[in-house]
């Protein structure tokens, strides 16, 4: 799976979860600063991501931007 495909799925999850426009989510979007996500929001997003990609994410405290999340997902999907 390419980073672009992963990004598209992550963007769909974020748009749905936070009632955003597609254009509001880019690779540089910061989860807490730009989307105003709190820790519970991030937990829910990470659970959706794990379900969507059938992976288990670890060390998610390093995830602050959409790019960080996409890269984490890519690492896990590449291991499959």
PDB file of N, CA and C in Angstrom:
ATOM      1  N   UNK A   1       0.845  -1.179   0.000  1.00  0.00           N
ATOM      2  CA  UNK A   1       0.000   0.000   0.000  1.00  0.00           C
ATOM      3  C   UNK A   1       0.894   1.247   0.000  1.00  0.00           C
ATOM      4  N   UNK A   2       0.564   2.201  -0.846  1.00  0.00           N
ATOM      5  CA  UNK A   2       1.386   3.413  -0.952  1.00  0.00           C
ATOM      6  C   UNK A   2       1.027   4.412   0.144  1.00  0.00           C
ATOM      7  N   UNK A   3       1.932   5.358   0.365  1.00  0.00           N
ATOM      8  CA  UNK A   3       1.651   6.413   1.344  1.00  0.00           C
ATOM      9  C   UNK A   3       0.420   7.216   0.934  1.00  0.00           C
ATOM     10  N   UNK A   4       0.241   7.418  -0.344  1.00  0.00           N
ATOM     11  CA  UNK A   4      -0.915   8.174  -0.838  1.00  0.00           C
ATOM     12  C   UNK A   4      -2.222   7.447  -0.502  1.00  0.00           C
ATOM     13  N   UNK A   5      -2.242   6.140  -0.689  1.00  0.00           N
ATOM     14  CA  UNK A   5      -3.439   5.351  -0.359  1.00  0.00           C
ATOM     15  C   UNK A   5      -3.719   5.390   1.142  1.00  0.00           C
ATOM     16  N   UNK A   6      -2.647   5.289   1.930  1.00  0.00           N
ATOM     17  CA  UNK A   6      -2.797   5.365   3.384  1.00  0.00           C
ATOM     18  C   UNK A   6      -3.319   6.737   3.778  1.00  0.00           C
ATOM     19  N   UNK A   7      -2.718   7.786   3.213  1.00  0.00           N
ATOM     20  CA  UNK A   7      -3.155   9.155   3.520  1.00  0.00           C
ATOM     21  C   UNK A   7      -4.637   9.350   3.210  1.00  0.00           C
ATOM     22  N   UNK A   8      -5.080   8.850   2.075  1.00  0.00           N
ATOM     23  CA  UNK A   8      -6.494   9.009   1.695  1.00  0.00           C
ATOM     24  C   UNK A   8      -7.420   8.376   2.728  1.00  0.00           C
ATOM     25  N   UNK A   9      -7.064   7.198   3.222  1.00  0.00           N
ATOM     26  CA  UNK A   9      -7.901   6.528   4.228  1.00  0.00           C
ATOM     27  C   UNK A   9      -7.856   7.268   5.559  1.00  0.00           C
ATOM     28  N   UNK A  10      -6.665   7.724   5.941  1.00  0.00           N
ATOM     29  CA  UNK A  10      -6.527   8.489   7.191  1.00  0.00           C
ATOM     30  C   UNK A  10      -7.321   9.785   7.094  1.00  0.00           C
ATOM     31  N   UNK A  11      -7.233  10.431   5.940  1.00  0.00           N
ATOM     32  CA  UNK A  11      -7.973  11.676   5.747  1.00  0.00           C
ATOM     33  C   UNK A  11      -9.472  11.438   5.885  1.00  0.00           C
ATOM     34  N   UNK A  12      -9.972  10.351   5.298  1.00  0.00           N
ATOM     35  CA  UNK A  12     -11.395  10.018   5.423  1.00  0.00           C
ATOM     36  C   UNK A  12     -11.795   9.839   6.883  1.00  0.00           C
ATOM     37  N   UNK A  13     -10.954   9.151   7.649  1.00  0.00           N
ATOM     38  CA  UNK A  13     -11.239   8.937   9.071  1.00  0.00           C
ATOM     39  C   UNK A  13     -11.282  10.272   9.816  1.00  0.00           C
ATOM     40  N   UNK A  14     -10.306  11.130   9.568  1.00  0.00           N
ATOM     41  CA  UNK A  14     -10.248  12.424  10.260  1.00  0.00           C
ATOM     42  C   UNK A  14     -11.390  13.340   9.861  1.00  0.00           C
ATOM     43  N   UNK A  15     -11.712  13.363   8.574  1.00  0.00           N
ATOM     44  CA  UNK A  15     -12.826  14.194   8.093  1.00  0.00           C
ATOM     45  C   UNK A  15     -14.125  13.760   8.760  1.00  0.00           C
ATOM     46  N   UNK A  16     -14.320  12.452   8.850  1.00  0.00           N
ATOM     47  CA  UNK A  16     -15.529  11.916   9.473  1.00  0.00           C
ATOM     48  C   UNK A  16     -15.542  12.173  10.981  1.00  0.00           C
ATOM     49  N   UNK A  17     -14.442  11.900  11.640  1.00  0.00           N
ATOM     50  CA  UNK A  17     -14.355  12.018  13.100  1.00  0.00           C
ATOM     51  C   UNK A  17     -14.521  13.462  13.577  1.00  0.00           C
ATOM     52  N   UNK A  18     -13.929  14.410  12.848  1.00  0.00           N
ATOM     53  CA  UNK A  18     -13.899  15.800  13.305  1.00  0.00           C
ATOM     54  C   UNK A  18     -14.757  16.741  12.474  1.00  0.00           C
ATOM     55  N   UNK A  19     -15.555  16.169  11.573  1.00  0.00           N
ATOM     56  CA  UNK A  19     -16.447  16.970  10.736  1.00  0.00           C
ATOM     57  C   UNK A  19     -15.685  18.076  10.002  1.00  0.00           C
ATOM     58  N   UNK A  20     -14.648  17.662   9.289  1.00  0.00           N
ATOM     59  CA  UNK A  20     -13.779  18.583   8.563  1.00  0.00           C
ATOM     60  C   UNK A  20     -14.049  18.512   7.071  1.00  0.00           C
ATOM     61  N   UNK A  21     -13.529  19.489   6.358  1.00  0.00           N
ATOM     62  CA  UNK A  21     -13.515  19.451   4.895  1.00  0.00           C
ATOM     63  C   UNK A  21     -12.248  18.709   4.462  1.00  0.00           C
ATOM     64  N   UNK A  22     -12.300  18.033   3.313  1.00  0.00           N
ATOM     65  CA  UNK A  22     -11.124  17.333   2.792  1.00  0.00           C
ATOM     66  C   UNK A  22      -9.894  18.248   2.737  1.00  0.00           C
ATOM     67  N   UNK A  23     -10.103  19.494   2.338  1.00  0.00           N
ATOM     68  CA  UNK A  23      -8.990  20.422   2.166  1.00  0.00           C
ATOM     69  C   UNK A  23      -8.326  20.806   3.486  1.00  0.00           C
ATOM     70  N   UNK A  24      -8.992  20.539   4.608  1.00  0.00           N
ATOM     71  CA  UNK A  24      -8.432  20.884   5.917  1.00  0.00           C
ATOM     72  C   UNK A  24      -7.422  19.852   6.410  1.00  0.00           C
ATOM     73  N   UNK A  25      -7.348  18.704   5.748  1.00  0.00           N
ATOM     74  CA  UNK A  25      -6.442  17.643   6.178  1.00  0.00           C
ATOM     75  C   UNK A  25      -5.346  17.457   5.134  1.00  0.00           C
ATOM     76  N   UNK A  26      -4.119  17.765   5.542  1.00  0.00           N
ATOM     77  CA  UNK A  26      -2.946  17.563   4.689  1.00  0.00           C
ATOM     78  C   UNK A  26      -1.924  16.754   5.486  1.00  0.00           C
ATOM     79  N   UNK A  27      -0.837  16.399   4.862  1.00  0.00           N
ATOM     80  CA  UNK A  27       0.204  15.645   5.557  1.00  0.00           C
ATOM     81  C   UNK A  27       0.801  16.458   6.713  1.00  0.00           C
ATOM     82  N   UNK A  28       0.779  17.786   6.614  1.00  0.00           N
ATOM     83  CA  UNK A  28       1.373  18.622   7.661  1.00  0.00           C
ATOM     84  C   UNK A  28       0.377  19.018   8.750  1.00  0.00           C
ATOM     85  N   UNK A  29      -0.856  18.586   8.626  1.00  0.00           N
ATOM     86  CA  UNK A  29      -1.866  18.920   9.634  1.00  0.00           C
ATOM     87  C   UNK A  29      -1.445  18.348  10.988  1.00  0.00           C
ATOM     88  N   UNK A  30      -1.419  19.231  12.003  1.00  0.00           N
ATOM     89  CA  UNK A  30      -1.095  18.814  13.363  1.00  0.00           C
ATOM     90  C   UNK A  30      -2.392  18.416  14.061  1.00  0.00           C
ATOM     91  N   UNK A  31      -2.393  17.227  14.649  1.00  0.00           N
ATOM     92  CA  UNK A  31      -3.619  16.680  15.239  1.00  0.00           C
ATOM     93  C   UNK A  31      -4.170  17.557  16.369  1.00  0.00           C
ATOM     94  N   UNK A  32      -3.305  18.050  17.235  1.00  0.00           N
ATOM     95  CA  UNK A  32      -3.801  18.830  18.372  1.00  0.00           C
ATOM     96  C   UNK A  32      -3.940  20.308  18.036  1.00  0.00           C
ATOM     97  N   UNK A  33      -2.989  20.864  17.302  1.00  0.00           N
ATOM     98  CA  UNK A  33      -3.029  22.301  17.016  1.00  0.00           C
ATOM     99  C   UNK A  33      -4.035  22.661  15.927  1.00  0.00           C
ATOM    100  N   UNK A  34      -4.064  21.879  14.849  1.00  0.00           N
ATOM    101  CA  UNK A  34      -4.902  22.224  13.704  1.00  0.00           C
ATOM    102  C   UNK A  34      -6.311  21.635  13.783  1.00  0.00           C
ATOM    103  N   UNK A  35      -6.415  20.428  14.334  1.00  0.00           N
ATOM    104  CA  UNK A  35      -7.717  19.757  14.392  1.00  0.00           C
ATOM    105  C   UNK A  35      -8.354  19.921  15.770  1.00  0.00           C
ATOM    106  N   UNK A  36      -7.550  20.301  16.753  1.00  0.00           N
ATOM    107  CA  UNK A  36      -8.044  20.494  18.118  1.00  0.00           C
ATOM    108  C   UNK A  36      -8.463  19.170  18.753  1.00  0.00           C
ATOM    109  N   UNK A  37      -7.719  18.115  18.461  1.00  0.00           N
ATOM    110  CA  UNK A  37      -8.021  16.792  18.998  1.00  0.00           C
ATOM    111  C   UNK A  37      -7.427  16.658  20.400  1.00  0.00           C
ATOM    112  N   UNK A  38      -8.231  16.136  21.319  1.00  0.00           N
ATOM    113  CA  UNK A  38      -7.693  15.847  22.653  1.00  0.00           C
ATOM    114  C   UNK A  38      -7.263  14.381  22.704  1.00  0.00           C
ATOM    115  N   UNK A  39      -6.795  13.926  23.851  1.00  0.00           N
ATOM    116  CA  UNK A  39      -6.258  12.567  23.940  1.00  0.00           C
ATOM    117  C   UNK A  39      -7.314  11.505  23.657  1.00  0.00           C
ATOM    118  N   UNK A  40      -8.552  11.739  24.066  1.00  0.00           N
ATOM    119  CA  UNK A  40      -9.622  10.781  23.776  1.00  0.00           C
ATOM    120  C   UNK A  40      -9.899  10.721  22.271  1.00  0.00           C
ATOM    121  N   UNK A  41      -9.928  11.889  21.629  1.00  0.00           N
ATOM    122  CA  UNK A  41     -10.120  11.934  20.170  1.00  0.00           C
ATOM    123  C   UNK A  41      -9.025  11.135  19.463  1.00  0.00           C
ATOM    124  N   UNK A  42      -7.793  11.349  19.891  1.00  0.00           N
ATOM    125  CA  UNK A  42      -6.671  10.651  19.259  1.00  0.00           C
ATOM    126  C   UNK A  42      -6.763   9.144  19.488  1.00  0.00           C
ATOM    127  N   UNK A  43      -7.174   8.750  20.681  1.00  0.00           N
ATOM    128  CA  UNK A  43      -7.353   7.329  20.987  1.00  0.00           C
ATOM    129  C   UNK A  43      -8.373   6.711  20.031  1.00  0.00           C
ATOM    130  N   UNK A  44      -9.489   7.414  19.821  1.00  0.00           N
ATOM    131  CA  UNK A  44     -10.530   6.918  18.921  1.00  0.00           C
ATOM    132  C   UNK A  44     -10.029   6.826  17.485  1.00  0.00           C
ATOM    133  N   UNK A  45      -9.298   7.830  17.052  1.00  0.00           N
ATOM    134  CA  UNK A  45      -8.739   7.820  15.696  1.00  0.00           C
ATOM    135  C   UNK A  45      -7.777   6.648  15.533  1.00  0.00           C
ATOM    136  N   UNK A  46      -6.917   6.457  16.510  1.00  0.00           N
ATOM    137  CA  UNK A  46      -5.941   5.358  16.427  1.00  0.00           C
ATOM    138  C   UNK A  46      -6.639   4.002  16.401  1.00  0.00           C
ATOM    139  N   UNK A  47      -7.711   3.854  17.168  1.00  0.00           N
ATOM    140  CA  UNK A  47      -8.482   2.601  17.134  1.00  0.00           C
ATOM    141  C   UNK A  47      -9.090   2.374  15.753  1.00  0.00           C
ATOM    142  N   UNK A  48      -9.639   3.431  15.162  1.00  0.00           N
ATOM    143  CA  UNK A  48     -10.207   3.306  13.814  1.00  0.00           C
ATOM    144  C   UNK A  48      -9.136   2.939  12.802  1.00  0.00           C
ATOM    145  N   UNK A  49      -7.977   3.557  12.935  1.00  0.00           N
ATOM    146  CA  UNK A  49      -6.859   3.277  12.028  1.00  0.00           C
ATOM    147  C   UNK A  49      -6.421   1.823  12.160  1.00  0.00           C
ATOM    148  N   UNK A  50      -6.304   1.338  13.395  1.00  0.00           N
ATOM    149  CA  UNK A  50      -5.900  -0.048  13.601  1.00  0.00           C
ATOM    150  C   UNK A  50      -6.906  -1.010  12.977  1.00  0.00           C
ATOM    151  N   UNK A  51      -8.189  -0.714  13.130  1.00  0.00           N
ATOM    152  CA  UNK A  51      -9.233  -1.551  12.523  1.00  0.00           C
ATOM    153  C   UNK A  51      -9.186  -1.490  10.997  1.00  0.00           C
ATOM    154  N   UNK A  52      -9.065  -0.290  10.463  1.00  0.00           N
ATOM    155  CA  UNK A  52      -9.078  -0.084   9.012  1.00  0.00           C
ATOM    156  C   UNK A  52      -7.914  -0.809   8.328  1.00  0.00           C
ATOM    157  N   UNK A  53      -6.742  -0.737   8.934  1.00  0.00           N
ATOM    158  CA  UNK A  53      -5.541  -1.293   8.308  1.00  0.00           C
ATOM    159  C   UNK A  53      -5.150  -2.662   8.872  1.00  0.00           C
ATOM    160  N   UNK A  54      -5.907  -3.146   9.856  1.00  0.00           N
ATOM    161  CA  UNK A  54      -5.635  -4.429  10.505  1.00  0.00           C
ATOM    162  C   UNK A  54      -4.189  -4.492  11.014  1.00  0.00           C
ATOM    163  N   UNK A  55      -3.832  -3.471  11.803  1.00  0.00           N
ATOM    164  CA  UNK A  55      -2.491  -3.365  12.375  1.00  0.00           C
ATOM    165  C   UNK A  55      -2.607  -3.024  13.850  1.00  0.00           C
ATOM    166  N   UNK A  56      -1.480  -3.069  14.545  1.00  0.00           N
ATOM    167  CA  UNK A  56      -1.394  -2.629  15.935  1.00  0.00           C
ATOM    168  C   UNK A  56      -0.336  -1.540  15.994  1.00  0.00           C
ATOM    169  N   UNK A  57      -0.754  -0.330  16.376  1.00  0.00           N
ATOM    170  CA  UNK A  57       0.186   0.786  16.452  1.00  0.00           C
ATOM    171  C   UNK A  57       0.816   0.852  17.838  1.00  0.00           C
ATOM    172  N   UNK A  58       2.119   1.081  17.870  1.00  0.00           N
ATOM    173  CA  UNK A  58       2.844   1.256  19.119  1.00  0.00           C
ATOM    174  C   UNK A  58       3.608   2.567  19.055  1.00  0.00           C
ATOM    175  N   UNK A  59       4.025   3.053  20.214  1.00  0.00           N
ATOM    176  CA  UNK A  59       4.779   4.318  20.298  1.00  0.00           C
ATOM    177  C   UNK A  59       4.033   5.464  19.634  1.00  0.00           C
ATOM    178  N   UNK A  60       2.744   5.557  19.909  1.00  0.00           N
ATOM    179  CA  UNK A  60       1.934   6.587  19.256  1.00  0.00           C
ATOM    180  C   UNK A  60       2.086   7.965  19.879  1.00  0.00           C
ATOM    181  N   UNK A  61       2.814   8.063  20.995  1.00  0.00           N
ATOM    182  CA  UNK A  61       3.046   9.391  21.571  1.00  0.00           C
ATOM    183  C   UNK A  61       3.899  10.254  20.641  1.00  0.00           C
ATOM    184  N   UNK A  62       4.571   9.621  19.693  1.00  0.00           N
ATOM    185  CA  UNK A  62       5.377  10.351  18.709  1.00  0.00           C
ATOM    186  C   UNK A  62       4.517  10.913  17.574  1.00  0.00           C
ATOM    187  N   UNK A  63       3.247  10.549  17.525  1.00  0.00           N
ATOM    188  CA  UNK A  63       2.376  10.960  16.432  1.00  0.00           C
ATOM    189  C   UNK A  63       1.760  12.320  16.749  1.00  0.00           C
ATOM    190  N   UNK A  64       2.192  13.342  16.011  1.00  0.00           N
ATOM    191  CA  UNK A  64       1.598  14.664  16.205  1.00  0.00           C
ATOM    192  C   UNK A  64       0.985  15.209  14.912  1.00  0.00           C
ATOM    193  N   UNK A  65       1.516  14.771  13.770  1.00  0.00           N
ATOM    194  CA  UNK A  65       0.965  15.234  12.494  1.00  0.00           C
ATOM    195  C   UNK A  65       0.376  14.051  11.719  1.00  0.00           C
ATOM    196  N   UNK A  66      -0.374  14.369  10.702  1.00  0.00           N
ATOM    197  CA  UNK A  66      -0.928  13.338   9.828  1.00  0.00           C
ATOM    198  C   UNK A  66       0.208  12.538   9.191  1.00  0.00           C
ATOM    199  N   UNK A  67       1.274  13.206   8.806  1.00  0.00           N
ATOM    200  CA  UNK A  67       2.425  12.515   8.206  1.00  0.00           C
ATOM    201  C   UNK A  67       3.015  11.499   9.176  1.00  0.00           C
ATOM    202  N   UNK A  68       3.104  11.863  10.471  1.00  0.00           N
ATOM    203  CA  UNK A  68       3.616  10.921  11.471  1.00  0.00           C
ATOM    204  C   UNK A  68       2.750   9.669  11.498  1.00  0.00           C
ATOM    205  N   UNK A  69       1.444   9.864  11.481  1.00  0.00           N
ATOM    206  CA  UNK A  69       0.516   8.736  11.525  1.00  0.00           C
ATOM    207  C   UNK A  69       0.623   7.885  10.260  1.00  0.00           C
ATOM    208  N   UNK A  70       0.671   8.533   9.114  1.00  0.00           N
ATOM    209  CA  UNK A  70       0.795   7.808   7.834  1.00  0.00           C
ATOM    210  C   UNK A  70       2.081   6.987   7.817  1.00  0.00           C
ATOM    211  N   UNK A  71       3.178   7.564   8.303  1.00  0.00           N
ATOM    212  CA  UNK A  71       4.456   6.849   8.327  1.00  0.00           C
ATOM    213  C   UNK A  71       4.405   5.648   9.261  1.00  0.00           C
ATOM    214  N   UNK A  72       3.764   5.799  10.431  1.00  0.00           N
ATOM    215  CA  UNK A  72       3.604   4.684  11.368  1.00  0.00           C
ATOM    216  C   UNK A  72       2.798   3.554  10.723  1.00  0.00           C
ATOM    217  N   UNK A  73       1.721   3.924  10.051  1.00  0.00           N
ATOM    218  CA  UNK A  73       0.878   2.926   9.385  1.00  0.00           C
ATOM    219  C   UNK A  73       1.686   2.224   8.298  1.00  0.00           C
ATOM    220  N   UNK A  74       2.429   2.974   7.518  1.00  0.00           N
ATOM    221  CA  UNK A  74       3.241   2.408   6.434  1.00  0.00           C
ATOM    222  C   UNK A  74       4.256   1.405   6.979  1.00  0.00           C
ATOM    223  N   UNK A  75       4.898   1.755   8.091  1.00  0.00           N
ATOM    224  CA  UNK A  75       5.861   0.831   8.719  1.00  0.00           C
ATOM    225  C   UNK A  75       5.173  -0.497   9.057  1.00  0.00           C
ATOM    226  N   UNK A  76       3.993  -0.413   9.658  1.00  0.00           N
ATOM    227  CA  UNK A  76       3.284  -1.625  10.073  1.00  0.00           C
ATOM    228  C   UNK A  76       2.765  -2.434   8.895  1.00  0.00           C
ATOM    229  N   UNK A  77       2.211  -1.762   7.895  1.00  0.00           N
ATOM    230  CA  UNK A  77       1.674  -2.492   6.739  1.00  0.00           C
ATOM    231  C   UNK A  77       2.792  -3.126   5.912  1.00  0.00           C
ATOM    232  N   UNK A  78       3.965  -2.487   5.893  1.00  0.00           N
ATOM    233  CA  UNK A  78       5.100  -3.058   5.164  1.00  0.00           C
ATOM    234  C   UNK A  78       5.597  -4.341   5.821  1.00  0.00           C
ATOM    235  N   UNK A  79       5.383  -4.491   7.125  1.00  0.00           N
ATOM    236  CA  UNK A  79       5.822  -5.681   7.859  1.00  0.00           C
ATOM    237  C   UNK A  79       4.920  -6.887   7.583  1.00  0.00           C
ATOM    238  N   UNK A  80       3.732  -6.647   7.068  1.00  0.00           N
ATOM    239  CA  UNK A  80       2.771  -7.722   6.852  1.00  0.00           C
ATOM    240  C   UNK A  80       3.149  -8.587   5.667  1.00  0.00           C
TER     241      UNK A  80
END
